[in-house]
């Protein structure tokens, strides 16, 4: 930007041009005169005139030389002035400050700056205006104050003002001086306004940091790279008891309590050098010698070259918190009444004992004690006496234990002893007996003689199966319960084998419940046919478990586990629903196939069995009577004869028929056959399988067939595995059968294809039944 404070350069160059024109004219006149005078020296007339003109010429030459010298000096002065002007212009252009020429009345006449963004208004708007016209009142007053001070003192420096500019608040520092010569005699002043916004922000940050440093509740100490303290705050003095003068110049190790070893501090310094910070808990010592706990954070300060220049430590006194923590830990881990470990600490110590036993190849024994007769003491003498009895018992039991063993109170009148470092489980049994004997000895409290006893459950670790501390305690608890059932005041050792069998049973139940929810069960269907005609008379729905890991599992591998469990009812209802849904799919392809479903005794005896069946049938309105048939075991049906008879009758009213499965296995129940309103008898496959070689089985079959004819019941034989089985059954008069010789169980979608391929054996078609006399012979 052009410098408006330099003398006018155009006027100077006009003067130089005038002198140059005069010099040129003078030189031309002198040359013409000389040429005229000396053009003809021999002319007498000119000679006579030459003397006068010679003086004129000489004088002119002298003037010419003088004028040329003056002009040269002037040109040199002008060149120096131009060079100085350029240097001044470059200097002003390099300055980041704002520069103004202001008259005494505060009017702005000139300015110099390349930072228009720092102006309160565009230059074309404020030239010729006063401060008050373009600046806020406070800033205008500061400018006027600086000009007044410069008028009195000859300069002003250090006054500041702020402006709200588009980029935010900006701060300026003023320097003002009067001009040496003023236009028209009125005083003018040069204003230099320097942008100090960043410095102001830094000052605020330093001020804030200083306030934080002095008023922080946490102690702050600053040290050099070697740990020598260079500054501390008031909180440091309050926490440590040292004054500021006592610690400055001293090493921070003067606070050390000696609780932390060399390795602790080595790791601290390693973290400071590598990570640049360290944080943790430290025990230090106050000036009066008292130890205190502090939560300490140390940060490393580096310069631009990456060199460590300082360490800043921030700490707070957490001694009350540590004391409270110890109290809480005591409350959390120890019984408030007896001072013995409680359940939480017991669990931790038991886990440690188990881990140690596993490493050393030793055993751990757990003894679970429950007092017999303690409730009577409380009821008769009050809880205060009962509490004193528990405390006395705790001391007595501890006296009978070895070093390293643990006695804990779980609450109430229950205690647990952990016995460690055992080579054999049997070696600890005398110690258990000693604990029982010690408990049974009389207690003398407040002139009272009190007697109690203990039932103790004992278990050991390790065992064949993996288990945790909680499981071990539960085993001891179960064994203690058995000791109480056996008569109290004794111990009982936990039976791990029996527990393993029961646990496996419950795990199987839970897994089957998951299988039902995950739809892992499927139905296969085994055809039932009339061997003589080859007609398909129905199918039996048989459940399978499509196990993700073990593959397709038959019913005998999982159904016995739920036979007397509520889960069997849920599975049975799923089978009925799935079978009816499959019937609907067969009807959609033109097949009408009756389905029989096995119903367990527990499900059949549910009070709402008929109502639930009715609700299920209503979901399949296309069913016809006889489409669904229930198969019940003879032995289970006869257990609740009256109830089962009523249920069968109610189901028949809904169109559902019944078959008596495995008929013949319950020999004593044959006399009750007339009481069961079942339409079909299914001969157990155990009689059919060996009938070709065993004449006794043939005799039983003939008797069952004769019995069925006598009562007017239909018969289906199970276990027909060969053509010969079927032929012999047909000779006996049994036409309906199922078995591997006809078809194996298959998925529902495979039945249509099997039916198209199915043909009865020719021998069966040609078979002639025996007469009743021949059959019974």
XYZ file of C-alpha atoms in Angstrom:
777
model
C 0.000 0.000 0.000
C 1.324 3.531 -0.850
C 3.046 5.370 1.969
C 1.044 8.479 2.667
C 3.498 9.801 5.250
C 6.523 10.531 2.806
C 7.133 13.992 1.124
C 5.562 14.349 -2.338
C 7.868 12.630 -4.871
C 6.155 14.090 -7.985
C 6.923 17.715 -6.952
C 10.645 16.915 -6.545
C 10.913 15.453 -9.989
C 9.202 18.573 -11.481
C 11.931 20.765 -9.966
C 14.620 18.503 -11.391
C 13.064 18.814 -14.865
C 12.970 22.658 -14.735
C 16.666 22.820 -13.847
C 17.547 20.465 -16.618
C 15.646 22.589 -19.206
C 17.371 25.788 -18.035
C 20.791 24.129 -18.217
C 20.148 22.901 -21.740
C 19.077 26.384 -22.910
C 22.110 27.983 -21.296
C 24.481 25.531 -22.930
C 22.947 26.226 -26.349
C 23.289 30.029 -25.995
C 26.887 29.719 -24.821
C 27.835 27.516 -27.730
C 26.200 29.877 -30.226
C 27.998 32.887 -28.791
C 31.374 31.221 -28.848
C 30.864 30.120 -32.385
C 29.962 33.653 -33.467
C 32.924 35.248 -31.717
C 35.548 32.911 -33.069
C 34.151 32.205 -36.494
C 36.399 34.799 -38.103
C 39.175 35.935 -35.750
C 40.889 37.708 -38.465
C 38.025 40.055 -39.012
C 39.071 43.296 -37.510
C 35.661 44.293 -36.581
C 35.059 41.206 -34.547
C 38.412 41.509 -32.915
C 37.634 44.912 -31.767
C 34.473 43.683 -30.228
C 35.995 40.441 -28.766
C 37.412 41.833 -25.643
C 34.002 42.801 -24.353
C 32.406 39.574 -25.314
C 35.292 37.502 -23.947
C 34.448 38.605 -20.475
C 30.903 37.635 -21.003
C 31.888 34.195 -22.266
C 34.249 33.438 -19.423
C 31.683 34.522 -16.882
C 29.038 32.364 -18.533
C 31.281 29.351 -18.504
C 31.927 29.767 -14.837
C 28.228 30.075 -14.143
C 27.610 27.006 -16.267
C 30.059 24.888 -14.313
C 28.579 26.106 -11.028
C 25.027 25.343 -12.143
C 26.022 21.838 -13.356
C 27.574 21.097 -9.998
C 24.488 22.298 -8.166
C 22.296 20.177 -10.394
C 24.478 17.082 -9.748
C 24.321 17.570 -6.004
C 20.584 17.993 -6.182
C 20.194 14.806 -8.218
C 22.270 12.845 -5.702
C 20.135 14.176 -2.829
C 16.975 13.207 -4.632
C 18.301 9.657 -5.269
C 19.203 9.269 -1.584
C 15.798 10.594 -0.601
C 14.084 8.102 -2.939
C 16.133 5.206 -1.535
C 15.267 6.212 2.032
C 11.636 6.516 1.016
C 11.685 2.978 -0.406
C 13.283 1.571 2.756
C 10.715 3.331 4.901
C 7.894 2.034 2.671
C 9.220 -1.545 2.949
C 9.601 -1.211 6.710
C 6.046 0.044 7.121
C 4.729 -2.674 4.837
C 6.451 -5.352 6.905
C 4.920 -4.137 10.155
C 1.808 -6.098 11.274
C 0.496 -3.031 13.095
C -2.109 -0.445 12.200
C -0.715 3.116 11.750
C -2.823 6.285 11.703
C -2.203 10.036 11.451
C -4.724 11.732 13.716
C -5.316 15.407 14.403
C -5.835 16.815 17.860
C -9.602 16.673 17.502
C -9.412 12.895 16.983
C -9.976 12.989 13.229
C -8.193 10.356 11.139
C -6.214 11.787 8.191
C -3.984 8.995 6.966
C -3.439 5.248 7.695
C -0.958 2.539 6.890
C -1.721 -1.221 7.151
C -1.992 -4.423 5.161
C -4.423 -5.908 7.741
C -7.786 -4.484 6.719
C -9.458 -7.291 8.691
C -8.350 -5.554 11.909
C -10.095 -2.258 11.076
C -13.376 -1.332 12.720
C -14.648 -0.090 9.332
C -13.435 -0.067 5.720
C -10.737 2.621 5.089
C -12.899 4.614 2.692
C -15.461 5.027 5.489
C -13.239 6.148 8.373
C -10.806 8.592 6.670
C -11.780 12.051 7.775
C -13.892 10.694 10.614
C -13.296 10.968 14.361
C -12.695 8.101 16.752
C -16.148 8.475 18.235
C -17.717 8.016 14.782
C -16.282 4.583 14.079
C -15.211 3.054 17.428
C -17.261 1.884 20.409
C -17.334 4.410 23.275
C -14.855 2.501 25.440
C -12.311 2.058 22.618
C -12.765 5.689 21.540
C -12.135 6.876 25.082
C -8.910 4.860 25.278
C -7.649 6.406 22.022
C -8.456 9.925 23.275
C -6.722 9.147 26.581
C -3.587 7.977 24.757
C -3.511 11.107 22.554
C -3.910 13.380 25.599
C -1.078 11.542 27.358
C 1.169 11.841 24.259
C 0.400 15.557 24.114
C 1.517 15.977 27.716
C 4.462 13.577 27.885
C 5.552 13.395 24.258
C 4.517 9.733 24.012
C 1.978 7.173 25.248
C 2.321 3.407 25.429
C 0.538 0.476 27.020
C -3.109 1.515 26.826
C -5.362 -1.233 25.420
C -8.832 -1.587 23.968
C -10.931 -4.379 22.486
C -13.072 -4.565 19.350
C -15.733 -7.069 18.394
C -14.743 -7.968 14.831
C -16.233 -10.640 12.551
C -13.461 -13.059 13.553
C -14.208 -12.488 17.233
C -12.940 -10.222 19.979
C -9.564 -8.624 19.150
C -7.338 -6.691 21.557
C -5.010 -3.803 20.573
C -2.074 -2.127 22.334
C -1.634 1.616 21.551
C 1.613 3.566 21.046
C 1.112 7.308 20.311
C 3.590 10.129 19.556
C 3.086 13.694 18.191
C 4.421 14.584 14.733
C 7.480 16.861 14.774
C 5.816 19.326 12.377
C 2.102 19.553 11.856
C 0.166 20.826 8.906
C -1.206 24.322 9.334
C 0.226 24.505 12.822
C -2.419 22.092 14.263
C -0.848 19.201 16.233
C -1.030 15.778 14.596
C -0.275 12.431 16.188
C 0.908 9.087 14.901
C -1.085 6.119 16.350
C 0.323 2.589 16.166
C -2.222 -0.092 17.167
C -0.715 -3.573 17.640
C -2.869 -6.720 17.548
C -2.258 -8.463 20.909
C -5.231 -10.860 20.790
C -3.113 -14.001 21.070
C -1.032 -12.455 23.840
C -4.233 -11.492 25.679
C -5.536 -15.048 25.377
C -2.221 -16.382 26.629
C -2.351 -13.953 29.532
C -5.860 -15.142 30.403
C -4.741 -18.733 30.228
C -1.767 -17.985 32.436
C -3.999 -16.109 34.832
C -6.452 -18.991 34.894
C -3.634 -21.495 35.339
C -2.304 -19.410 38.198
C -5.706 -19.338 39.867
C -6.066 -23.085 39.436
C -2.573 -23.677 40.731
C -3.133 -21.617 43.871
C -6.748 -22.500 44.639
C -6.912 -26.163 43.598
C -7.942 -28.551 46.355
C -5.417 -31.038 45.024
C -1.775 -30.661 45.837
C 0.429 -29.581 42.928
C 4.196 -29.688 42.803
C 6.521 -28.818 39.931
C 10.004 -30.274 39.802
C 12.960 -30.165 37.468
C 14.038 -33.296 35.536
C 15.966 -34.532 38.592
C 12.986 -34.264 40.947
C 14.036 -31.037 42.659
C 10.961 -28.986 43.592
C 10.671 -25.601 41.905
C 7.118 -24.692 42.918
C 4.208 -25.983 45.041
C 0.708 -24.702 45.720
C -1.186 -24.013 48.929
C -2.935 -27.402 48.860
C 0.475 -29.088 48.840
C 1.392 -27.229 52.013
C -1.949 -28.056 53.635
C -1.694 -31.796 52.856
C 1.992 -32.328 53.629
C 2.443 -29.822 56.472
C 5.509 -28.301 54.785
C 5.668 -24.596 53.926
C 6.612 -23.512 50.423
C 10.014 -22.178 51.525
C 10.830 -25.462 53.277
C 10.546 -27.606 50.158
C 11.693 -25.400 47.267
C 15.082 -26.612 46.147
C 14.597 -29.948 47.938
C 14.094 -33.298 46.227
C 10.572 -34.695 46.211
C 11.837 -37.888 47.873
C 11.687 -36.052 51.218
C 7.983 -37.060 51.240
C 8.716 -40.781 50.880
C 7.301 -43.064 53.570
C 9.488 -46.032 52.670
C 6.475 -48.286 51.950
C 7.303 -48.416 48.258
C 10.491 -50.172 47.240
C 13.054 -49.429 44.565
C 11.198 -51.500 41.968
C 8.096 -49.359 42.457
C 9.986 -46.149 41.702
C 11.908 -47.746 38.845
C 8.679 -48.590 37.110
C 7.360 -45.089 37.823
C 10.351 -43.389 36.179
C 10.247 -45.808 33.260
C 6.623 -44.858 32.622
C 7.447 -41.142 32.870
C 10.248 -41.448 30.332
C 8.441 -43.720 27.897
C 4.765 -42.811 28.181
C 5.150 -39.284 29.552
C 2.912 -39.853 32.575
C 2.319 -42.106 35.581
C -0.741 -42.551 37.777
C -1.352 -44.612 40.881
C -1.613 -44.732 44.654
C 1.362 -43.841 46.876
C 1.893 -43.823 50.633
C 3.901 -40.733 51.664
C 4.812 -39.096 54.979
C 3.755 -35.669 56.289
C 6.089 -33.284 58.057
C 4.882 -34.532 61.449
C 5.740 -38.126 60.487
C 2.171 -39.335 59.859
C 1.783 -41.579 56.830
C -0.940 -40.739 54.366
C -2.232 -42.216 51.122
C -2.426 -40.112 48.019
C -3.776 -40.610 44.514
C -0.937 -39.291 42.381
C -0.625 -38.360 38.714
C 2.715 -37.207 37.290
C 3.115 -35.712 33.815
C 6.344 -35.020 31.932
C 6.818 -31.573 30.312
C 9.121 -31.406 27.270
C 10.404 -28.450 25.233
C 10.258 -28.098 21.451
C 13.405 -30.202 21.129
C 11.783 -33.055 23.073
C 13.963 -32.580 26.142
C 12.438 -33.062 29.606
C 12.273 -29.702 31.362
C 9.810 -30.336 34.194
C 7.585 -32.843 35.959
C 4.162 -31.739 37.181
C 2.542 -33.855 39.914
C -1.098 -33.602 40.969
C -2.207 -35.484 44.080
C -5.064 -35.702 46.544
C -5.160 -37.087 50.072
C -7.194 -40.326 50.022
C -6.304 -41.488 53.534
C -9.924 -41.273 54.780
C -11.042 -43.249 51.734
C -8.430 -45.924 52.381
C -9.532 -46.242 55.993
C -13.153 -46.440 54.915
C -12.151 -49.016 52.310
C -10.513 -51.149 54.992
C -13.663 -50.913 57.089
C -15.801 -51.895 54.127
C -13.499 -54.800 53.320
C -13.802 -55.977 56.902
C -17.573 -55.687 56.780
C -17.647 -57.366 53.363
C -15.393 -60.275 54.322
C -15.951 -60.933 58.001
C -18.984 -61.814 60.074
C -19.952 -58.874 62.286
C -20.894 -61.078 65.245
C -18.146 -63.692 65.462
C -15.376 -62.006 63.468
C -15.045 -65.170 61.392
C -14.780 -65.038 57.579
C -18.182 -64.693 55.950
C -19.554 -66.343 52.821
C -17.708 -64.011 50.432
C -14.285 -64.543 52.000
C -15.032 -68.248 52.398
C -15.659 -68.559 48.664
C -12.375 -66.802 47.879
C -10.353 -68.964 50.275
C -12.046 -72.122 49.018
C -11.094 -71.241 45.456
C -7.503 -70.676 46.535
C -7.443 -73.969 48.462
C -8.815 -75.851 45.440
C -6.208 -74.316 43.140
C -3.419 -75.121 45.583
C -4.623 -78.713 45.979
C -4.674 -79.158 42.209
C -1.080 -77.904 41.951
C 0.239 -80.036 44.809
C -1.769 -83.159 44.107
C -3.471 -82.940 47.508
C -7.076 -82.923 48.702
C -9.379 -80.331 50.244
C -12.244 -81.259 52.540
C -15.272 -79.052 53.179
C -17.354 -79.585 56.330
C -20.761 -77.888 56.474
C -22.035 -77.576 60.094
C -25.640 -76.832 61.006
C -26.481 -76.607 64.709
C -29.133 -78.867 66.240
C -31.217 -77.277 68.999
C -29.981 -73.713 68.531
C -33.478 -72.416 67.773
C -34.614 -73.654 71.187
C -31.849 -71.653 72.869
C -32.929 -68.514 71.048
C -36.583 -69.061 71.820
C -36.000 -69.864 75.511
C -33.228 -67.431 76.471
C -33.366 -64.735 73.771
C -31.170 -63.702 70.891
C -28.533 -62.042 73.086
C -27.721 -65.369 74.712
C -27.891 -67.074 71.325
C -25.391 -64.600 69.883
C -22.964 -65.188 72.768
C -23.323 -68.911 72.217
C -22.401 -68.519 68.546
C -19.314 -66.479 69.461
C -18.215 -69.071 72.010
C -18.785 -71.882 69.550
C -16.715 -70.090 66.922
C -13.764 -69.843 69.308
C -14.126 -73.479 70.350
C -14.244 -74.786 66.762
C -11.233 -72.687 65.768
C -9.239 -74.242 68.614
C -9.859 -77.680 67.107
C -8.707 -76.705 63.599
C -5.159 -76.668 62.309
C -3.102 -73.729 61.077
C -4.067 -73.074 57.473
C -7.633 -74.321 57.901
C -10.481 -71.820 57.650
C -13.651 -71.591 59.724
C -16.403 -69.318 58.395
C -19.901 -68.414 59.500
C -22.443 -68.319 56.680
C -25.169 -66.777 58.819
C -27.637 -67.982 61.404
C -26.346 -71.210 62.932
C -24.398 -72.451 59.880
C -20.615 -72.772 59.840
C -18.214 -74.116 57.204
C -14.699 -75.450 57.752
C -12.147 -75.735 54.929
C -9.528 -78.374 55.693
C -6.407 -78.198 53.498
C -3.123 -80.034 52.828
C -4.655 -83.529 53.036
C -3.112 -86.602 51.462
C -6.190 -88.807 51.929
C -9.797 -87.912 52.627
C -10.125 -90.514 55.396
C -7.455 -88.839 57.529
C -9.726 -85.879 58.205
C -12.713 -87.861 59.478
C -11.391 -87.984 63.085
C -11.078 -84.189 62.931
C -14.709 -83.940 61.788
C -15.746 -86.165 64.656
C -13.766 -83.905 67.004
C -15.705 -80.847 65.750
C -18.995 -82.646 66.429
C -17.818 -83.628 69.920
C -16.642 -80.095 70.663
C -20.024 -78.702 69.659
C -21.832 -81.173 71.898
C -19.886 -80.131 75.006
C -21.901 -77.850 77.320
C -21.530 -74.032 77.144
C -21.655 -71.935 80.325
C -23.037 -68.477 79.586
C -24.408 -66.045 82.169
C -24.881 -68.850 84.698
C -26.696 -70.957 82.127
C -25.610 -74.372 80.914
C -26.467 -74.709 77.246
C -26.256 -77.815 75.110
C -26.424 -78.081 71.346
C -25.130 -80.473 68.709
C -24.141 -80.273 65.048
C -25.071 -82.122 61.864
C -22.137 -82.075 59.466
C -21.967 -82.675 55.723
C -18.570 -83.506 54.258
C -17.305 -83.462 50.690
C -13.879 -83.424 49.066
C -11.964 -82.021 46.123
C -10.811 -82.962 43.493
C -13.483 -85.252 42.037
C -13.862 -87.099 38.760
C -15.976 -84.265 37.348
C -14.934 -80.625 37.184
C -16.690 -78.378 39.686
C -16.280 -74.948 41.238
C -16.312 -73.668 44.818
C -20.067 -72.998 44.867
C -20.813 -76.534 43.696
C -18.534 -77.933 46.389
C -20.416 -75.969 49.061
C -23.749 -77.209 47.714
C -22.497 -80.789 47.935
C -21.513 -80.288 51.578
C -24.906 -78.687 52.253
C -26.721 -81.666 50.723
C -24.621 -84.081 52.790
C -25.436 -82.081 55.943
C -29.133 -82.450 55.181
C -28.673 -86.206 54.937
C -26.938 -86.184 58.331
C -29.970 -84.437 59.842
C -32.321 -86.971 58.263
C -30.177 -89.771 59.716
C -30.696 -88.512 63.280
C -28.496 -85.385 63.761
C -25.318 -85.050 65.826
C -23.369 -86.925 63.165
C -21.674 -86.423 59.808
C -22.503 -87.676 56.329
C -20.051 -87.915 53.417
C -21.366 -86.734 50.057
C -21.989 -89.497 47.446
C -20.405 -88.141 44.268
C -21.548 -91.029 42.041
C -25.202 -90.653 42.984
C -24.958 -86.894 42.510
C -23.368 -87.374 39.092
C -26.268 -89.589 38.000
C -28.857 -87.074 39.215
C -27.006 -84.133 37.689
C -26.817 -85.952 34.370
C -30.555 -86.588 34.568
C -31.376 -82.933 35.137
C -28.973 -81.833 32.408
C -30.771 -84.215 30.018
C -34.118 -82.700 30.954
C -32.852 -79.184 30.331
C -31.321 -80.163 26.994
C -34.587 -81.798 25.877
C -36.494 -78.667 26.882
C -34.145 -76.680 24.673
C -34.638 -79.193 21.848
C -38.386 -78.689 22.039
C -37.988 -74.910 21.861
C -35.501 -75.160 18.998
C -37.762 -77.544 17.033
C -35.154 -80.305 16.956
C -37.768 -83.074 17.333
C -39.194 -84.686 14.183
C -41.818 -87.347 13.506
C -41.318 -90.506 11.476
C -44.260 -92.610 10.407
C -44.428 -96.415 10.208
C -47.176 -97.826 7.985
C -49.776 -100.277 9.306
C -51.254 -102.527 6.597
C -53.697 -105.322 6.033
C -51.319 -108.061 4.940
C -53.998 -110.031 3.129
C -55.309 -107.149 0.982
C -52.235 -104.955 0.955
C -54.304 -101.941 2.024
C -52.687 -99.138 4.080
C -54.870 -98.817 7.185
C -52.881 -96.095 8.949
C -49.492 -95.008 10.244
C -47.988 -94.746 13.708
C -46.230 -91.435 14.550
C -42.859 -92.101 16.175
C -40.762 -89.264 17.622
C -37.081 -88.798 16.766
C -34.536 -86.243 17.989
C -32.504 -84.605 15.233
C -29.594 -83.775 17.551
C -27.140 -81.165 16.161
C -24.100 -83.149 17.320
C -25.300 -86.750 17.743
C -27.500 -87.006 14.658
C -30.897 -88.713 14.519
C -31.645 -90.300 17.900
C -34.322 -92.985 18.509
C -36.954 -92.453 21.224
C -35.512 -95.002 23.667
C -32.341 -92.895 23.944
C -34.145 -89.876 25.405
C -37.835 -90.500 26.212
C -37.225 -92.543 29.391
C -35.580 -89.482 30.973
C -38.870 -87.529 30.873
C -41.319 -90.381 31.489
C -42.435 -89.058 34.897
C -41.628 -85.402 34.229
C -43.845 -82.492 33.227
C -41.783 -82.192 30.069
C -43.320 -85.432 28.777
C -46.689 -83.650 28.603
C -45.258 -80.822 26.507
C -43.544 -83.279 24.170
C -46.734 -85.374 23.873
C -48.805 -82.346 22.884
C -46.199 -81.374 20.304
C -46.401 -84.885 18.793
C -50.193 -84.656 18.462
C -50.035 -81.216 16.858
C -47.259 -82.220 14.427
C -49.095 -85.429 13.420
C -52.346 -83.570 12.685
C -50.424 -80.977 10.659
C -48.862 -83.795 8.606
C -52.311 -85.248 7.941
C -53.298 -81.921 6.444
C -50.315 -82.031 4.098
C -51.254 -85.545 2.966
C -54.826 -84.457 2.283
C -53.494 -81.696 0.052
C -52.035 -84.406 -2.263
C -55.158 -86.576 -2.146
C -54.225 -89.024 0.639
C -56.424 -89.845 3.602
C -54.244 -91.631 6.174
C -55.263 -92.172 9.835
C -52.484 -91.494 12.351
C -51.968 -93.120 15.749
C -50.037 -91.263 18.465
C -48.528 -92.684 21.673
C -49.866 -91.026 24.816
C -48.025 -91.457 28.116
C -49.738 -92.204 31.404
C -48.825 -88.830 32.963
C -50.275 -86.926 30.024
C -53.422 -89.065 29.922
C -54.079 -88.478 33.603
C -53.969 -84.676 33.403
C -57.299 -83.231 34.598
C -57.615 -81.024 31.520
C -56.476 -83.621 28.960
C -59.849 -83.782 27.185
C -60.256 -79.990 27.089
C -56.780 -79.502 25.627
C -57.475 -82.233 23.047
C -60.714 -80.555 22.054
C -58.932 -77.204 21.592
C -56.305 -78.922 19.436
C -58.887 -80.637 17.212
C -60.665 -77.322 16.643
C -57.508 -76.032 14.967
C -57.910 -78.775 12.306
C -61.579 -78.598 11.225
C -61.085 -80.964 8.256
C -60.445 -83.989 10.492
C -62.913 -86.860 10.422
C -63.650 -89.400 13.189
C -60.993 -92.058 13.147
C -58.288 -89.795 11.647
C -56.581 -89.624 15.058
C -55.980 -92.591 17.316
C -54.215 -92.767 20.679
C -52.027 -95.697 21.701
C -51.632 -96.250 25.449
C -49.501 -98.757 27.278
C -51.447 -101.537 28.961
C -49.510 -101.248 32.223
C -49.939 -97.460 32.532
C -53.590 -97.576 31.548
C -54.476 -100.027 34.290
C -52.838 -97.980 37.064
C -55.738 -95.525 37.159
C -58.477 -97.673 35.641
C -61.452 -95.521 36.553
C -59.917 -92.223 35.428
C -58.501 -93.686 32.197
C -61.859 -95.266 31.360
C -63.562 -91.882 31.740
C -60.947 -90.135 29.567
C -61.257 -92.793 26.831
C -65.008 -92.382 26.781
C -64.757 -88.575 26.514
C -62.207 -88.830 23.698
C -64.376 -91.279 21.770
C -67.157 -88.710 21.922
C -64.783 -86.364 20.067
C -64.132 -89.030 17.403
C -60.755 -90.207 18.715
C -60.316 -93.980 19.175
C -57.821 -95.825 21.391
C -55.507 -98.780 20.958
C -53.942 -100.757 23.800
C -50.202 -100.859 23.007
C -47.816 -103.705 23.961
C -50.796 -105.885 24.794
C -49.844 -109.143 26.478
C -46.936 -107.842 28.551
C -49.135 -107.233 31.578
C -50.419 -110.740 32.188
C -52.194 -109.880 35.420
C -54.134 -107.121 33.701
C -55.905 -109.390 31.206
C -58.821 -109.724 33.587
C -59.364 -105.949 33.350
C -59.593 -105.924 29.546
C -63.356 -105.854 29.592
C -63.270 -102.587 31.589
C -61.256 -100.606 29.039
C -63.325 -99.274 26.114
C -60.493 -99.663 23.598
C -61.180 -100.832 20.072
C -57.757 -102.138 19.019
C -55.172 -104.347 20.699
C -51.543 -104.131 19.553
C -49.644 -107.342 20.199
C -46.220 -106.623 21.641
C -43.382 -107.291 19.201
C -41.553 -109.414 21.774
C -44.081 -112.217 21.105
C -43.980 -111.796 17.311
C -40.196 -111.584 16.853
C -39.441 -115.104 18.188
C -42.686 -116.801 17.166
C -41.041 -118.761 14.319
C -38.752 -120.615 16.753
C -40.595 -120.388 20.055
C -43.785 -122.443 20.344
C -44.591 -120.750 23.653
C -44.784 -117.380 21.906
C -47.056 -118.954 19.296
C -49.305 -120.248 22.071
C -49.437 -116.782 23.653
C -50.307 -115.238 20.294
C -53.089 -117.723 19.711
C -54.419 -117.007 23.214
C -54.328 -113.225 22.683
C -56.029 -113.555 19.295
C -58.702 -115.761 20.776
C -59.184 -113.299 23.644
C -59.521 -110.399 21.221
C -62.119 -112.267 19.171
C -64.027 -113.049 22.320
C -64.193 -109.382 23.291
C -64.794 -108.209 19.718
C -61.547 -106.239 19.427
C -59.323 -105.735 16.417
C -55.709 -106.855 16.590
C -52.516 -105.419 15.083
C -49.256 -107.323 15.380
C -46.021 -105.387 15.861
C -42.549 -106.606 14.926
C -43.317 -108.281 11.555
C -39.799 -108.415 10.184
C -39.981 -111.140 7.524
C -42.398 -112.660 5.041
C -42.563 -115.791 7.207
C -43.723 -113.780 10.226
C -46.565 -112.338 8.225
C -47.563 -115.683 6.734
C -47.793 -117.336 10.147
C -49.802 -114.436 11.564
C -52.221 -114.664 8.650
C -52.634 -118.366 9.318
C -53.504 -117.503 12.925
C -56.111 -115.025 11.712
C -54.185 -111.777 12.335
C -54.325 -109.652 9.198
C -53.203 -106.159 10.420
C -49.513 -105.691 11.134
C -46.544 -103.323 11.109
C -42.815 -103.896 11.210
C -39.590 -103.735 9.261
C -40.854 -106.522 6.980
C -43.472 -104.048 5.741
C -41.736 -100.678 6.062
C -39.354 -98.883 8.341
C -40.434 -95.573 9.915
C -39.987 -92.696 7.445
C -40.568 -88.958 7.244
C -44.061 -87.834 6.316
C -43.126 -86.580 2.850
C -41.806 -90.058 1.954
C -45.138 -91.858 2.580
C -46.729 -91.025 -0.835
C -43.755 -92.466 -2.757
C -43.665 -95.553 -0.545
C -47.395 -96.117 -1.054
C -46.985 -96.115 -4.833
C -44.294 -98.792 -4.578
C -45.941 -100.885 -1.876
C -47.304 -104.341 -2.746
C -48.141 -107.078 -0.273
C -46.135 -110.303 -0.520
C -47.752 -112.897 -2.855
C -47.539 -115.510 -0.107
C -49.605 -113.231 2.151
C -52.223 -112.710 -0.525
C -52.625 -116.485 -1.004
C -52.596 -117.333 2.716
C -55.663 -119.146 4.062
C -56.522 -118.590 7.754
C -56.840 -121.526 10.080
C -60.112 -122.354 11.691
C -60.598 -121.300 15.269
C -60.125 -124.889 16.432
C -56.901 -125.205 14.406
C -55.668 -121.920 15.745
C -56.269 -122.960 19.316
C -54.960 -126.512 18.814
